[in-house]
Amino acid sequence: MKFIWKNIIYCFGIPREIISDNGRQLQGRKIQEWCQGLRIKQRFTTVAHPQANGQVEVTNRILTTPRGSTGETPFSLVYGTEAIIPAELGMPSHRVMNFSEECNENLLRENLDLIEELREKAFLRIQRYKNIMINSYNKRVKSRSFQVGDLVLRRVDALKPIGKLDPTWEGPYKVTSVLGKGAYELEDPEGRPLPRPWNVHNLKKYFA
């Protein structure tokens, strides 16, 4: 429990769940009550089933793989350095084989001094990435708009269960008001207003 307090909770806050193997030290009544008191869920991997550690491996891969939006690994943006992954211990990499405690300490200090610059660069990359995605989306999606009096079809409400052969559009409805930002107020053929505005992405032109 001291390890969890010092290395996890003090650094990152209280986790929602802890996934571990079936070690006795993690299954005792004391730690179970302690986790319950902090509302931490305990989950254990299956005995004699190595594949059960897949979730841990996936998480490690996420933390140590550079993201397309930032160009950096999540681990490096938090700690200012790259993590040593388990594979590097089984088949030592160059940095593991040439490890020097003194050089490592100096390098960590340098990386910590530069971590804000690293995060700033990652932030700028994210902004560029967002702009690229927005431009790509705008090229694929044809913009459309309606005017008061236009007849439109409305996409069947996703909250209503529909079958495979049921129509996905209903109407026509008349546009009664343009609210801006692609939102419209509609009324049915009897002149009754619909209870809420509808976004242009859920509408299409009705042709009689």
PDB file of C-alpha atoms in Angstrom:
ATOM      1  CA  MET A   1       0.000   0.000   0.000  1.00  0.00           C
ATOM      2  CA  LYS A   2       2.931   2.329   0.685  1.00  0.00           C
ATOM      3  CA  PHE A   3       4.096   1.804  -2.883  1.00  0.00           C
ATOM      4  CA  ILE A   4       0.665   2.710  -4.257  1.00  0.00           C
ATOM      5  CA  TRP A   5       0.469   5.814  -2.059  1.00  0.00           C
ATOM      6  CA  LYS A   6       3.958   7.068  -2.893  1.00  0.00           C
ATOM      7  CA  ASN A   7       4.307   6.124  -6.547  1.00  0.00           C
ATOM      8  CA  ILE A   8       0.760   6.317  -7.855  1.00  0.00           C
ATOM      9  CA  ILE A   9      -1.627   8.352  -5.708  1.00  0.00           C
ATOM     10  CA  TYR A  10       0.841  11.099  -4.762  1.00  0.00           C
ATOM     11  CA  CYS A  11       1.853  11.503  -8.420  1.00  0.00           C
ATOM     12  CA  PHE A  12      -1.368  10.892 -10.337  1.00  0.00           C
ATOM     13  CA  GLY A  13      -4.258  10.869  -7.861  1.00  0.00           C
ATOM     14  CA  ILE A  14      -6.562   8.012  -6.888  1.00  0.00           C
ATOM     15  CA  PRO A  15      -7.014   5.495  -9.738  1.00  0.00           C
ATOM     16  CA  ARG A  16     -10.419   4.088 -10.628  1.00  0.00           C
ATOM     17  CA  GLU A  17      -9.082   0.544 -10.765  1.00  0.00           C
ATOM     18  CA  ILE A  18      -5.919  -1.464 -10.245  1.00  0.00           C
ATOM     19  CA  ILE A  19      -5.164  -4.425 -12.504  1.00  0.00           C
ATOM     20  CA  SER A  20      -2.637  -6.884 -11.097  1.00  0.00           C
ATOM     21  CA  ASP A  21      -1.631 -10.531 -10.947  1.00  0.00           C
ATOM     22  CA  ASN A  22      -2.887 -12.855  -8.206  1.00  0.00           C
ATOM     23  CA  GLY A  23      -0.133 -12.204  -5.668  1.00  0.00           C
ATOM     24  CA  ARG A  24      -1.164 -12.783  -2.048  1.00  0.00           C
ATOM     25  CA  GLN A  25      -0.044  -9.313  -1.032  1.00  0.00           C
ATOM     26  CA  LEU A  26      -2.703  -7.871  -3.345  1.00  0.00           C
ATOM     27  CA  GLN A  27      -5.549 -10.149  -2.252  1.00  0.00           C
ATOM     28  CA  GLY A  28      -5.446  -9.725   1.517  1.00  0.00           C
ATOM     29  CA  ARG A  29      -8.384  -8.330   3.456  1.00  0.00           C
ATOM     30  CA  LYS A  30      -6.401  -5.266   4.515  1.00  0.00           C
ATOM     31  CA  ILE A  31      -5.678  -4.048   0.988  1.00  0.00           C
ATOM     32  CA  GLN A  32      -9.188  -4.981  -0.179  1.00  0.00           C
ATOM     33  CA  GLU A  33     -10.723  -2.832   2.564  1.00  0.00           C
ATOM     34  CA  TRP A  34      -8.233  -0.079   1.785  1.00  0.00           C
ATOM     35  CA  CYS A  35      -9.212  -0.105  -1.910  1.00  0.00           C
ATOM     36  CA  GLN A  36     -12.911  -0.146  -1.029  1.00  0.00           C
ATOM     37  CA  GLY A  37     -12.393   2.869   1.221  1.00  0.00           C
ATOM     38  CA  LEU A  38     -10.862   4.789  -1.687  1.00  0.00           C
ATOM     39  CA  ARG A  39     -13.413   3.360  -4.164  1.00  0.00           C
ATOM     40  CA  ILE A  40     -10.676   1.656  -6.158  1.00  0.00           C
ATOM     41  CA  LYS A  41     -11.781  -1.425  -8.098  1.00  0.00           C
ATOM     42  CA  GLN A  42      -9.430  -4.384  -7.989  1.00  0.00           C
ATOM     43  CA  ARG A  43      -9.105  -6.597 -11.057  1.00  0.00           C
ATOM     44  CA  PHE A  44      -6.883  -9.655 -11.316  1.00  0.00           C
ATOM     45  CA  THR A  45      -5.436 -11.422 -14.348  1.00  0.00           C
ATOM     46  CA  THR A  46      -6.383 -15.057 -14.903  1.00  0.00           C
ATOM     47  CA  VAL A  47      -4.140 -17.620 -13.221  1.00  0.00           C
ATOM     48  CA  ALA A  48      -1.748 -19.482 -15.581  1.00  0.00           C
ATOM     49  CA  HIS A  49      -2.992 -17.495 -18.559  1.00  0.00           C
ATOM     50  CA  PRO A  50      -0.264 -15.146 -19.860  1.00  0.00           C
ATOM     51  CA  GLN A  51      -2.578 -13.720 -22.525  1.00  0.00           C
ATOM     52  CA  ALA A  52      -4.509 -12.039 -19.716  1.00  0.00           C
ATOM     53  CA  ASN A  53      -1.669  -9.536 -19.485  1.00  0.00           C
ATOM     54  CA  GLY A  54      -2.625  -8.252 -22.933  1.00  0.00           C
ATOM     55  CA  GLN A  55      -4.296  -5.173 -21.483  1.00  0.00           C
ATOM     56  CA  VAL A  56      -1.072  -4.220 -19.712  1.00  0.00           C
ATOM     57  CA  GLU A  57       0.883  -4.701 -22.943  1.00  0.00           C
ATOM     58  CA  VAL A  58      -1.584  -2.568 -24.879  1.00  0.00           C
ATOM     59  CA  THR A  59      -1.339   0.196 -22.274  1.00  0.00           C
ATOM     60  CA  ASN A  60       2.459   0.074 -22.367  1.00  0.00           C
ATOM     61  CA  ARG A  61       2.359   0.301 -26.162  1.00  0.00           C
ATOM     62  CA  ILE A  62       0.096   3.358 -26.019  1.00  0.00           C
ATOM     63  CA  LEU A  63       2.391   5.099 -23.529  1.00  0.00           C
ATOM     64  CA  THR A  64       5.572   4.391 -25.478  1.00  0.00           C
ATOM     65  CA  THR A  65       4.373   4.939 -29.057  1.00  0.00           C
ATOM     66  CA  PRO A  66       4.676   8.419 -30.620  1.00  0.00           C
ATOM     67  CA  ARG A  67       1.222   9.841 -31.362  1.00  0.00           C
ATOM     68  CA  GLY A  68       0.530  11.198 -34.815  1.00  0.00           C
ATOM     69  CA  SER A  69      -0.971  14.403 -33.404  1.00  0.00           C
ATOM     70  CA  THR A  70       1.967  15.323 -31.130  1.00  0.00           C
ATOM     71  CA  GLY A  71       4.966  13.531 -32.599  1.00  0.00           C
ATOM     72  CA  GLU A  72       5.881  12.466 -29.049  1.00  0.00           C
ATOM     73  CA  THR A  73       5.075   9.556 -26.754  1.00  0.00           C
ATOM     74  CA  PRO A  74       2.621  10.213 -23.889  1.00  0.00           C
ATOM     75  CA  PHE A  75       5.314   9.007 -21.472  1.00  0.00           C
ATOM     76  CA  SER A  76       7.876  11.567 -22.665  1.00  0.00           C
ATOM     77  CA  LEU A  77       5.379  14.444 -22.383  1.00  0.00           C
ATOM     78  CA  VAL A  78       4.836  13.554 -18.720  1.00  0.00           C
ATOM     79  CA  TYR A  79       8.366  12.670 -17.623  1.00  0.00           C
ATOM     80  CA  GLY A  80      10.594  14.364 -20.187  1.00  0.00           C
ATOM     81  CA  THR A  81      12.300  11.108 -21.168  1.00  0.00           C
ATOM     82  CA  GLU A  82      11.433   7.834 -22.863  1.00  0.00           C
ATOM     83  CA  ALA A  83      10.442   4.732 -20.910  1.00  0.00           C
ATOM     84  CA  ILE A  84      12.492   1.553 -20.909  1.00  0.00           C
ATOM     85  CA  ILE A  85      10.082  -1.089 -22.182  1.00  0.00           C
ATOM     86  CA  PRO A  86      10.185  -4.754 -21.074  1.00  0.00           C
ATOM     87  CA  ALA A  87      11.538  -5.863 -24.463  1.00  0.00           C
ATOM     88  CA  GLU A  88      14.693  -3.822 -23.827  1.00  0.00           C
ATOM     89  CA  LEU A  89      15.429  -5.905 -20.745  1.00  0.00           C
ATOM     90  CA  GLY A  90      15.088  -9.252 -22.515  1.00  0.00           C
ATOM     91  CA  MET A  91      17.129  -8.064 -25.498  1.00  0.00           C
ATOM     92  CA  PRO A  92      19.170  -5.109 -24.174  1.00  0.00           C
ATOM     93  CA  SER A  93      19.092  -2.003 -26.358  1.00  0.00           C
ATOM     94  CA  HIS A  94      22.016   0.360 -26.894  1.00  0.00           C
ATOM     95  CA  ARG A  95      20.931   2.710 -24.105  1.00  0.00           C
ATOM     96  CA  VAL A  96      20.462  -0.154 -21.635  1.00  0.00           C
ATOM     97  CA  MET A  97      23.840  -1.700 -22.412  1.00  0.00           C
ATOM     98  CA  ASN A  98      25.612   1.663 -22.141  1.00  0.00           C
ATOM     99  CA  PHE A  99      23.747   2.850 -19.055  1.00  0.00           C
ATOM    100  CA  SER A 100      25.693   5.117 -16.715  1.00  0.00           C
ATOM    101  CA  GLU A 101      24.011   6.326 -13.544  1.00  0.00           C
ATOM    102  CA  GLU A 102      25.881   9.635 -13.558  1.00  0.00           C
ATOM    103  CA  CYS A 103      25.178  10.332 -17.225  1.00  0.00           C
ATOM    104  CA  ASN A 104      21.576   9.251 -16.740  1.00  0.00           C
ATOM    105  CA  GLU A 105      21.102  11.731 -13.866  1.00  0.00           C
ATOM    106  CA  ASN A 106      22.553  14.572 -15.929  1.00  0.00           C
ATOM    107  CA  LEU A 107      20.426  13.669 -18.941  1.00  0.00           C
ATOM    108  CA  LEU A 108      17.268  13.529 -16.826  1.00  0.00           C
ATOM    109  CA  ARG A 109      17.968  17.006 -15.459  1.00  0.00           C
ATOM    110  CA  GLU A 110      18.512  18.364 -18.963  1.00  0.00           C
ATOM    111  CA  ASN A 111      15.298  16.748 -20.187  1.00  0.00           C
ATOM    112  CA  LEU A 112      13.319  18.170 -17.273  1.00  0.00           C
ATOM    113  CA  ASP A 113      14.653  21.637 -18.079  1.00  0.00           C
ATOM    114  CA  LEU A 114      13.400  21.223 -21.641  1.00  0.00           C
ATOM    115  CA  ILE A 115      10.086  19.512 -20.890  1.00  0.00           C
ATOM    116  CA  GLU A 116       8.011  22.704 -21.173  1.00  0.00           C
ATOM    117  CA  GLU A 117       9.545  23.377 -24.582  1.00  0.00           C
ATOM    118  CA  LEU A 118       8.752  19.792 -25.587  1.00  0.00           C
ATOM    119  CA  ARG A 119       5.130  20.217 -24.496  1.00  0.00           C
ATOM    120  CA  GLU A 120       4.855  23.545 -26.317  1.00  0.00           C
ATOM    121  CA  LYS A 121       6.062  21.927 -29.547  1.00  0.00           C
ATOM    122  CA  ALA A 122       3.576  19.087 -29.032  1.00  0.00           C
ATOM    123  CA  PHE A 123       0.775  21.629 -28.518  1.00  0.00           C
ATOM    124  CA  LEU A 124       1.661  23.387 -31.787  1.00  0.00           C
ATOM    125  CA  ARG A 125       1.707  20.042 -33.600  1.00  0.00           C
ATOM    126  CA  ILE A 126      -1.752  19.256 -32.207  1.00  0.00           C
ATOM    127  CA  GLN A 127      -3.075  22.566 -33.542  1.00  0.00           C
ATOM    128  CA  ARG A 128      -1.607  21.836 -36.991  1.00  0.00           C
ATOM    129  CA  TYR A 129      -3.030  18.319 -36.853  1.00  0.00           C
ATOM    130  CA  LYS A 130      -6.493  19.683 -35.997  1.00  0.00           C
ATOM    131  CA  ASN A 131      -6.338  22.135 -38.899  1.00  0.00           C
ATOM    132  CA  ILE A 132      -5.343  19.331 -41.278  1.00  0.00           C
ATOM    133  CA  MET A 133      -8.258  17.188 -40.072  1.00  0.00           C
ATOM    134  CA  ILE A 134     -10.708  20.098 -40.358  1.00  0.00           C
ATOM    135  CA  ASN A 135      -9.573  20.911 -43.896  1.00  0.00           C
ATOM    136  CA  SER A 136      -9.762  17.246 -44.871  1.00  0.00           C
ATOM    137  CA  TYR A 137     -13.294  17.012 -43.463  1.00  0.00           C
ATOM    138  CA  ASN A 138     -14.420  20.196 -45.218  1.00  0.00           C
ATOM    139  CA  LYS A 139     -13.146  18.868 -48.553  1.00  0.00           C
ATOM    140  CA  ARG A 140     -15.153  15.659 -48.176  1.00  0.00           C
ATOM    141  CA  VAL A 141     -18.370  17.174 -46.856  1.00  0.00           C
ATOM    142  CA  LYS A 142     -20.501  19.277 -49.159  1.00  0.00           C
ATOM    143  CA  SER A 143     -21.831  22.337 -47.360  1.00  0.00           C
ATOM    144  CA  ARG A 144     -25.542  22.921 -47.611  1.00  0.00           C
ATOM    145  CA  SER A 145     -27.963  25.450 -46.205  1.00  0.00           C
ATOM    146  CA  PHE A 146     -31.689  26.127 -46.262  1.00  0.00           C
ATOM    147  CA  GLN A 147     -33.934  29.167 -46.268  1.00  0.00           C
ATOM    148  CA  VAL A 148     -37.219  29.869 -44.523  1.00  0.00           C
ATOM    149  CA  GLY A 149     -39.987  28.129 -46.456  1.00  0.00           C
ATOM    150  CA  ASP A 150     -37.807  25.325 -47.842  1.00  0.00           C
ATOM    151  CA  LEU A 151     -39.112  21.783 -47.544  1.00  0.00           C
ATOM    152  CA  VAL A 152     -36.678  19.302 -46.024  1.00  0.00           C
ATOM    153  CA  LEU A 153     -36.474  15.705 -44.926  1.00  0.00           C
ATOM    154  CA  ARG A 154     -35.313  14.956 -41.393  1.00  0.00           C
ATOM    155  CA  ARG A 155     -33.154  12.019 -40.414  1.00  0.00           C
ATOM    156  CA  VAL A 156     -35.124   9.540 -38.299  1.00  0.00           C
ATOM    157  CA  ASP A 157     -34.327  10.159 -34.644  1.00  0.00           C
ATOM    158  CA  ALA A 158     -31.498   7.851 -33.552  1.00  0.00           C
ATOM    159  CA  LEU A 159     -33.286   7.297 -30.232  1.00  0.00           C
ATOM    160  CA  LYS A 160     -36.123   5.533 -32.020  1.00  0.00           C
ATOM    161  CA  PRO A 161     -35.464   1.850 -32.815  1.00  0.00           C
ATOM    162  CA  ILE A 162     -35.719   1.236 -36.560  1.00  0.00           C
ATOM    163  CA  GLY A 163     -35.536  -1.944 -38.597  1.00  0.00           C
ATOM    164  CA  LYS A 164     -33.315  -2.623 -41.579  1.00  0.00           C
ATOM    165  CA  LEU A 165     -36.153  -1.947 -44.022  1.00  0.00           C
ATOM    166  CA  ASP A 166     -37.548   1.113 -42.256  1.00  0.00           C
ATOM    167  CA  PRO A 167     -36.958   4.524 -43.899  1.00  0.00           C
ATOM    168  CA  THR A 168     -34.079   6.555 -42.477  1.00  0.00           C
ATOM    169  CA  TRP A 169     -35.615   9.909 -43.447  1.00  0.00           C
ATOM    170  CA  GLU A 170     -39.044  11.344 -42.690  1.00  0.00           C
ATOM    171  CA  GLY A 171     -40.997  14.415 -43.702  1.00  0.00           C
ATOM    172  CA  PRO A 172     -41.325  16.711 -45.465  1.00  0.00           C
ATOM    173  CA  TYR A 173     -41.023  19.537 -42.935  1.00  0.00           C
ATOM    174  CA  LYS A 174     -40.960  23.263 -43.573  1.00  0.00           C
ATOM    175  CA  VAL A 175     -38.097  25.467 -42.398  1.00  0.00           C
ATOM    176  CA  THR A 176     -39.580  28.228 -40.228  1.00  0.00           C
ATOM    177  CA  SER A 177     -36.436  29.825 -38.807  1.00  0.00           C
ATOM    178  CA  VAL A 178     -32.685  29.919 -39.446  1.00  0.00           C
ATOM    179  CA  LEU A 179     -30.840  30.006 -36.125  1.00  0.00           C
ATOM    180  CA  GLY A 180     -27.281  30.163 -37.443  1.00  0.00           C
ATOM    181  CA  LYS A 181     -24.411  27.670 -37.129  1.00  0.00           C
ATOM    182  CA  GLY A 182     -26.386  25.195 -39.224  1.00  0.00           C
ATOM    183  CA  ALA A 183     -29.446  24.978 -36.932  1.00  0.00           C
ATOM    184  CA  TYR A 184     -33.039  25.250 -38.149  1.00  0.00           C
ATOM    185  CA  GLU A 185     -36.509  25.263 -36.638  1.00  0.00           C
ATOM    186  CA  LEU A 186     -39.085  23.149 -38.459  1.00  0.00           C
ATOM    187  CA  GLU A 187     -42.820  22.553 -38.568  1.00  0.00           C
ATOM    188  CA  ASP A 188     -44.784  19.547 -39.797  1.00  0.00           C
ATOM    189  CA  PRO A 189     -47.324  19.648 -42.693  1.00  0.00           C
ATOM    190  CA  GLU A 190     -50.081  20.557 -40.202  1.00  0.00           C
ATOM    191  CA  GLY A 191     -48.152  23.646 -39.097  1.00  0.00           C
ATOM    192  CA  ARG A 192     -47.125  22.244 -35.712  1.00  0.00           C
ATOM    193  CA  PRO A 193     -43.586  23.273 -34.722  1.00  0.00           C
ATOM    194  CA  LEU A 194     -41.090  20.559 -33.871  1.00  0.00           C
ATOM    195  CA  PRO A 195     -39.979  20.733 -30.234  1.00  0.00           C
ATOM    196  CA  ARG A 196     -36.301  21.506 -30.872  1.00  0.00           C
ATOM    197  CA  PRO A 197     -33.952  22.876 -33.555  1.00  0.00           C
ATOM    198  CA  TRP A 198     -32.318  20.478 -36.016  1.00  0.00           C
ATOM    199  CA  ASN A 199     -28.765  20.550 -37.329  1.00  0.00           C
ATOM    200  CA  VAL A 200     -28.127  20.733 -41.057  1.00  0.00           C
ATOM    201  CA  HIS A 201     -26.311  17.372 -40.922  1.00  0.00           C
ATOM    202  CA  ASN A 202     -29.641  15.733 -40.045  1.00  0.00           C
ATOM    203  CA  LEU A 203     -31.560  17.450 -42.854  1.00  0.00           C
ATOM    204  CA  LYS A 204     -31.645  17.211 -46.628  1.00  0.00           C
ATOM    205  CA  LYS A 205     -33.561  18.947 -49.398  1.00  0.00           C
ATOM    206  CA  TYR A 206     -37.002  17.541 -50.200  1.00  0.00           C
ATOM    207  CA  PHE A 207     -37.892  17.234 -53.875  1.00  0.00           C
ATOM    208  CA  ALA A 208     -41.593  16.731 -54.571  1.00  0.00           C
TER     209      ALA A 208
END
